Short mmCIF file of C-alpha atoms (C1' of nucleotides) in Angstrom, two decimals:
data_model
loop_
_atom_site.label_atom_id
_atom_site.label_comp_id
_atom_site.label_asym_id
_atom_site.label_seq_id
_atom_site.Cartn_x
_atom_site.Cartn_y
_atom_site.Cartn_z
CA MET A 1 -7.52 0.99 -30.13
CA VAL A 2 -6.68 3.59 -27.56
CA VAL A 3 -7.36 7.04 -28.89
CA ASP A 4 -3.70 8.03 -29.36
CA SER A 5 -4.33 11.58 -30.47
CA LEU A 6 -0.71 12.20 -31.47
CA GLY A 7 -0.71 8.99 -33.52
CA THR A 8 -3.80 10.10 -35.41
CA THR A 9 -2.13 13.43 -36.07
CA PHE A 10 1.03 11.84 -37.44
CA ALA A 11 -1.02 9.46 -39.58
CA ALA A 12 -2.90 12.40 -41.04
CA LEU A 13 0.41 14.08 -41.86
CA SER A 14 1.81 11.01 -43.59
CA ASP A 15 0.08 11.79 -46.88
CA PRO A 16 1.59 14.38 -49.26
CA THR A 17 -1.85 15.51 -50.48
CA ARG A 18 -2.91 16.28 -46.93
CA ARG A 19 0.32 18.12 -46.19
CA ALA A 20 -0.22 20.17 -49.35
CA MET A 21 -3.73 20.91 -48.12
CA ILE A 22 -2.27 22.12 -44.85
CA GLU A 23 0.16 24.32 -46.73
CA ARG A 24 -2.72 25.84 -48.66
CA LEU A 25 -4.89 26.25 -45.60
CA SER A 26 -2.06 27.96 -43.75
CA HIS A 27 -2.70 30.92 -46.06
CA GLY A 28 -6.37 31.04 -45.12
CA PRO A 29 -9.59 28.98 -45.05
CA ALA A 30 -10.84 27.33 -48.23
CA SER A 31 -13.90 25.44 -49.42
CA VAL A 32 -13.80 21.76 -50.35
CA HIS A 33 -14.12 22.82 -53.98
CA GLY A 34 -11.23 25.22 -53.54
CA LEU A 35 -9.14 22.41 -52.15
CA THR A 36 -10.09 20.08 -54.97
CA GLU A 37 -8.89 22.26 -57.84
CA PRO A 38 -5.13 22.28 -57.30
CA PHE A 39 -4.81 18.56 -56.56
CA ALA A 40 -6.03 16.69 -59.67
CA LEU A 41 -7.98 14.33 -57.43
CA SER A 42 -11.67 13.53 -57.37
CA GLN A 43 -13.94 15.56 -55.12
CA GLN A 44 -14.77 12.41 -53.18
CA MET A 45 -11.13 11.71 -52.48
CA ILE A 46 -10.55 15.25 -51.33
CA SER A 47 -13.49 14.93 -48.98
CA LYS A 48 -11.99 11.74 -47.59
CA HIS A 49 -8.63 13.41 -47.01
CA ILE A 50 -10.34 16.33 -45.32
CA ALA A 51 -12.20 13.87 -43.13
CA TYR A 52 -8.88 12.48 -41.92
CA LEU A 53 -7.62 15.95 -41.17
CA VAL A 54 -10.84 16.72 -39.29
CA ARG A 55 -10.63 13.49 -37.33
CA ALA A 56 -7.08 14.40 -36.33
CA ARG A 57 -8.43 17.80 -35.32
CA ILE A 58 -6.01 19.50 -37.68
CA VAL A 59 -8.84 21.08 -39.66
CA ILE A 60 -12.25 22.43 -38.70
CA LYS A 61 -15.07 22.22 -41.20
CA THR A 62 -17.95 24.66 -41.12
CA LYS A 63 -20.96 24.81 -43.39
CA ARG A 64 -21.66 28.01 -45.26
CA GLY A 65 -24.62 27.57 -47.51
CA ARG A 66 -23.80 24.82 -49.98
CA GLU A 67 -20.11 25.14 -49.24
CA SER A 68 -18.01 23.59 -46.50
CA VAL A 69 -15.24 25.88 -45.37
CA CYS A 70 -12.08 24.29 -43.99
CA THR A 71 -9.93 26.08 -41.45
CA LEU A 72 -6.57 25.02 -40.10
CA ARG A 73 -6.22 24.51 -36.36
CA PRO A 74 -2.87 25.95 -35.31
CA ALA A 75 -2.79 24.00 -32.06
CA ALA A 76 -2.55 20.70 -33.96
CA ILE A 77 0.61 21.72 -35.75
CA LYS A 78 2.02 22.99 -32.51
CA THR A 79 1.49 19.54 -31.00
CA VAL A 80 3.82 18.05 -33.60
CA SER A 81 6.34 20.78 -33.03
CA ASP A 82 6.24 20.17 -29.28
CA TRP A 83 6.84 16.45 -29.74
CA ALA A 84 9.85 16.97 -31.97
CA ILE A 85 11.28 19.70 -29.79
CA SER A 86 11.07 17.42 -26.75
CA TYR A 87 13.94 15.52 -28.41
CA ARG A 88 15.87 18.63 -29.18
CA ARG A 89 18.38 17.92 -26.43
CA PHE A 90 18.97 14.60 -28.14
CA TRP A 91 19.52 15.70 -31.70
CA GLU A 92 21.64 18.62 -30.60
CA GLU A 93 23.83 16.71 -28.17
CA SER A 94 24.16 13.67 -30.37
CA PHE A 95 25.26 15.01 -33.70
CA ASP A 96 28.93 14.57 -32.90
CA LYS A 97 28.54 11.57 -30.63
CA LEU A 98 26.65 9.61 -33.28
CA ASP A 99 29.51 9.67 -35.72
CA ALA A 100 31.77 8.18 -33.09
CA VAL A 101 29.24 5.51 -32.18
CA VAL A 102 28.56 4.50 -35.75
CA ASN A 103 32.23 4.45 -36.61
CA GLN A 104 32.91 2.28 -33.58
CA MET A 105 30.16 -0.09 -34.68
CA LYS A 106 31.49 -0.28 -38.21
CA LYS A 107 34.93 -1.10 -36.86
CA GLU A 108 33.52 -3.91 -34.74
CA GLU A 109 31.39 -5.10 -37.61
CA ALA A 110 34.46 -5.27 -39.85
CA ARG A 111 36.38 -7.10 -37.16
CA ASP A 112 33.53 -9.60 -36.72
CA GLY A 113 33.40 -9.98 -40.45
CA LYS A 114 37.07 -10.95 -40.52
CA LYS A 115 36.39 -13.60 -37.88
CA HIS A 116 34.15 -15.63 -40.16
CA GLY A 117 35.48 -14.39 -43.47
CA MET B 1 4.29 5.92 -55.24
CA VAL B 2 6.80 8.70 -55.16
CA VAL B 3 9.29 8.20 -52.36
CA ASP B 4 7.89 10.96 -50.11
CA SER B 5 10.54 10.73 -47.41
CA LEU B 6 8.68 13.01 -45.02
CA GLY B 7 5.52 10.98 -45.46
CA THR B 8 7.36 7.78 -44.59
CA THR B 9 8.73 9.49 -41.51
CA PHE B 10 5.30 10.65 -40.34
CA ALA B 11 3.84 7.21 -41.01
CA ALA B 12 6.56 5.66 -38.87
CA LEU B 13 5.73 8.09 -36.09
CA SER B 14 2.01 7.34 -36.18
CA ASP B 15 2.35 4.23 -34.01
CA PRO B 16 2.63 4.60 -30.22
CA THR B 17 4.91 1.55 -29.92
CA ARG B 18 7.36 3.08 -32.35
CA ARG B 19 7.28 6.43 -30.58
CA ALA B 20 7.97 4.62 -27.30
CA MET B 21 10.90 2.91 -29.01
CA ILE B 22 12.21 6.28 -30.09
CA GLU B 23 11.87 7.55 -26.55
CA ARG B 24 13.87 4.58 -25.29
CA LEU B 25 16.48 4.89 -28.02
CA SER B 26 16.91 8.57 -27.27
CA HIS B 27 18.64 7.42 -24.08
CA GLY B 28 21.06 5.23 -26.02
CA PRO B 29 21.29 2.32 -28.47
CA ALA B 30 19.54 -0.95 -27.68
CA SER B 31 19.34 -4.46 -29.10
CA VAL B 32 16.15 -5.85 -30.62
CA HIS B 33 15.79 -8.01 -27.53
CA GLY B 34 16.23 -4.97 -25.31
CA LEU B 35 13.48 -3.23 -27.25
CA THR B 36 11.18 -6.25 -26.99
CA GLU B 37 11.13 -6.53 -23.20
CA PRO B 38 9.32 -3.35 -22.20
CA PHE B 39 6.62 -3.60 -24.85
CA ALA B 40 4.73 -6.86 -24.26
CA LEU B 41 4.77 -7.58 -27.98
CA SER B 42 6.16 -10.54 -29.88
CA GLN B 43 9.73 -10.41 -31.08
CA GLN B 44 8.50 -10.61 -34.67
CA MET B 45 6.27 -7.61 -34.22
CA ILE B 46 9.09 -5.59 -32.68
CA SER B 47 11.29 -6.51 -35.64
CA LYS B 48 8.55 -5.31 -37.97
CA HIS B 49 8.24 -2.01 -36.13
CA ILE B 50 11.98 -1.56 -36.20
CA ALA B 51 11.93 -2.25 -39.92
CA TYR B 52 9.52 0.65 -40.41
CA LEU B 53 11.76 2.91 -38.37
CA VAL B 54 14.77 1.79 -40.40
CA ARG B 55 12.91 2.33 -43.66
CA ALA B 56 12.06 5.84 -42.53
CA ARG B 57 15.74 6.30 -41.69
CA ILE B 58 14.85 7.11 -38.11
CA VAL B 59 16.85 4.17 -36.80
CA ILE B 60 20.08 2.53 -37.90
CA LYS B 61 20.53 -1.16 -37.30
CA THR B 62 23.99 -2.68 -36.93
CA LYS B 63 24.88 -6.31 -36.35
CA ARG B 64 27.02 -7.17 -33.34
CA GLY B 65 27.46 -10.89 -33.14
CA ARG B 66 24.03 -12.42 -32.75
CA GLU B 67 22.52 -9.11 -31.71
CA SER B 68 21.23 -6.25 -33.81
CA VAL B 69 21.88 -2.91 -32.20
CA CYS B 70 19.45 -0.09 -32.96
CA THR B 71 20.61 3.51 -32.90
CA LEU B 72 18.45 6.61 -33.27
CA ARG B 73 19.24 9.02 -36.10
CA PRO B 74 18.91 12.54 -34.74
CA ALA B 75 18.56 14.09 -38.19
CA ALA B 76 15.25 12.27 -38.75
CA ILE B 77 13.63 13.84 -35.70
CA LYS B 78 15.02 17.18 -36.72
CA THR B 79 13.25 16.81 -40.07
CA VAL B 80 9.92 16.63 -38.28
CA SER B 81 10.80 19.59 -36.12
CA ASP B 82 11.76 21.60 -39.18
CA TRP B 83 8.46 20.83 -40.88
CA ALA B 84 6.40 21.90 -37.89
CA ILE B 85 8.49 24.99 -37.27
CA SER B 86 7.98 26.07 -40.87
CA TYR B 87 4.38 26.77 -39.81
CA ARG B 88 5.43 28.55 -36.67
CA ARG B 89 4.51 31.93 -38.14
CA PHE B 90 1.07 30.50 -38.72
CA TRP B 91 0.32 29.03 -35.32
CA GLU B 92 1.77 32.02 -33.57
CA GLU B 93 0.02 34.68 -35.62
CA SER B 94 -3.27 32.88 -35.79
CA PHE B 95 -4.04 31.99 -32.24
CA ASP B 96 -6.14 35.10 -31.67
CA LYS B 97 -7.39 35.45 -35.22
CA LEU B 98 -8.74 31.92 -35.25
CA ASP B 99 -11.12 32.56 -32.38
CA ALA B 100 -12.59 35.47 -34.29
CA VAL B 101 -12.92 33.47 -37.49
CA VAL B 102 -14.53 30.48 -35.80
CA ASN B 103 -16.91 32.63 -33.85
CA GLN B 104 -17.91 34.43 -37.02
CA MET B 105 -18.53 31.10 -38.70
CA LYS B 106 -20.60 29.82 -35.82
CA LYS B 107 -22.69 32.96 -35.95
CA GLU B 108 -23.31 32.50 -39.65
CA GLU B 109 -23.99 28.82 -39.12
CA ALA B 110 -26.58 29.62 -36.48
CA ARG B 111 -28.17 32.21 -38.74
CA ASP B 112 -28.29 29.70 -41.59
CA GLY B 113 -29.71 27.14 -39.21
CA LYS B 114 -32.57 29.50 -38.34
CA LYS B 115 -33.34 29.90 -42.04
CA HIS B 116 -34.33 26.25 -42.42
CA GLY B 117 -35.01 25.43 -38.79
"C1'" DA C 1 28.87 -31.34 -29.77
"C1'" DC C 2 24.63 -29.48 -27.75
"C1'" DA C 3 21.40 -26.31 -25.85
"C1'" DA C 4 20.01 -21.79 -25.39
"C1'" DT C 5 19.66 -17.16 -27.14
"C1'" DC C 6 18.90 -13.54 -30.64
"C1'" DC C 7 16.85 -12.59 -34.68
"C1'" DA C 8 14.74 -12.92 -39.47
"C1'" DC C 9 11.66 -14.99 -42.78
"C1'" DT C 10 7.21 -16.80 -44.18
"C1'" DA C 11 2.37 -17.51 -44.18
"C1'" DC C 12 -1.78 -16.01 -42.58
"C1'" DC C 13 -5.71 -12.81 -40.87
"C1'" DA C 14 -8.33 -8.40 -39.98
"C1'" DT C 15 -8.55 -3.64 -40.58
"C1'" DA C 16 -7.37 1.02 -42.44
"C1'" DT C 17 -6.28 3.59 -46.24
"C1'" DG C 18 -5.74 5.56 -51.21
"C1'" DG C 19 -8.39 5.43 -55.01
"C1'" DT C 20 -12.52 4.80 -58.33
"C1'" DT C 21 -17.48 5.06 -59.77
"C1'" DG C 22 -22.20 6.04 -59.06
"C1'" DT C 23 -25.66 8.55 -56.82
"C1'" DG C 24 -28.45 11.77 -54.35
"C1'" DG C 25 -29.29 15.85 -51.11
"C1'" DA C 26 -28.82 20.91 -50.49
"C1'" DT C 27 -28.13 25.20 -52.08
"C1'" DT C 28 -27.79 28.78 -55.48
"C1'" DC C 29 -28.62 30.92 -59.96
"C1'" DC C 30 -31.75 31.87 -63.77
"C1'" DG D 1 -39.80 25.57 -61.06
"C1'" DG D 2 -35.53 23.74 -63.30
"C1'" DA D 3 -30.61 23.49 -64.06
"C1'" DA D 4 -26.16 23.82 -62.25
"C1'" DT D 5 -23.03 23.66 -58.37
"C1'" DC D 6 -21.10 21.90 -53.95
"C1'" DC D 7 -20.71 18.15 -51.29
"C1'" DA D 8 -21.52 13.59 -48.79
"C1'" DC D 9 -22.64 8.70 -48.77
"C1'" DA D 10 -22.14 3.99 -50.39
"C1'" DA D 11 -20.10 0.13 -52.78
"C1'" DC D 12 -16.13 -1.60 -54.49
"C1'" DC D 13 -10.94 -2.74 -55.23
"C1'" DA D 14 -5.83 -3.07 -54.19
"C1'" DT D 15 -2.35 -2.40 -50.98
"C1'" DA D 16 -0.14 -1.43 -46.44
"C1'" DT D 17 -0.22 -2.25 -41.80
"C1'" DG D 18 -0.84 -4.29 -36.86
"C1'" DG D 19 -0.83 -8.62 -35.17
"C1'" DT D 20 -0.29 -13.96 -34.57
"C1'" DA D 21 2.06 -18.50 -35.19
"C1'" DG D 22 5.63 -21.39 -36.92
"C1'" DT D 23 10.22 -22.09 -38.29
"C1'" DG D 24 15.09 -21.92 -39.12
"C1'" DG D 25 19.79 -19.56 -39.28
"C1'" DA D 26 23.62 -17.63 -36.49
"C1'" DT D 27 25.91 -16.90 -32.54
"C1'" DT D 28 27.10 -17.80 -27.75
"C1'" DG D 29 27.75 -20.56 -23.57
"C1'" DT D 30 28.81 -25.07 -21.48
#
DNA sequence: ACAATCCACTACCATATGGTTGTGGATTCC
DNA sequence: GGAATCCACAACCATATGGTAGTGGATTGT
C-alpha cells in the first residue's frame, strides 16, 4: 500500500466515535481517560481509536506521568478542508446544471423504458 | 449500525481510486467503462468502487442503453467541506497556540524522562 | 441471427477494522 | 510498601473492504 496520507485521514474520520473525539479535542487537549468517559466504550477501544487518529496525524499523544494527553493537530483538519474546497468551483457551478442533466437523463431513461415496455 | 451518513461519505473518500474517480467525474459524467480505462483495475472492481460512491450518495448512476452513466453529486462534496469548515475557528486560532502547547509538553516530557533516565 | 460490448452478480481470498476480554506495566496516592 | 489509577499489549471474533476469477444478462452493431 502506498502511504496515501489523505486516504488515512479520511478513513480516520469515517468513524462517528473518532469524529466525536475530534469535536471534544477541538475544545482543548484531554487524557485518554477523559476521552473514555463520555463515550460508553472500553478503555482499550478508545485507545485503539486514538491510535488511528495518531496514525492519521490528526492527534498528537504526549505522556504526562501516568496519563497520555491527546492534542488535536489543526493542520490535519485543514487538509480535509483544502481537498473539499478544491472542488468548490464544481459544486458551485453545477448546482443548477445538475438538475438539467439529471432531468435529461430521466427523460431518456423513460423513453428507453417505453422502447422495451 | 446507525446510518451515519457523514461516516459513509468519509469512508468512500478514503480510497485513492475513488477520489481519482471523483476528480474525473468533476469534469463531467462518465460511463462505467469510461471510468475503468484510466485506472488499470478490473471492471468488477470499478463497479464495486462506484457502488460505494453511490451508497454514499456521492455519485448517481443512470442507465442509458447498455451503459451506466455516473454523475457526481455536488452536495456530497459540500457536506465534507461544511464539516471541515466547522472547525475553521479551531485551525485558524490554534496554529500559534499549538506550538506553545507542544513545546511545553516536550519540556515536561524531557523533565519526566530525566526523572527515570 | 450472431458476435461483440457494457455491465452486474456470485464465489472466493486476504487484510483492516470495531469490538470484547484478560493482563500487566507505570505512576500516583496513602 | 501496597492499593488504586491510567494505559498499552495480546488474543480472539465478526464484519467490511480491496482484489481476483468466472459467468451471464442486456444492448448494440453487422
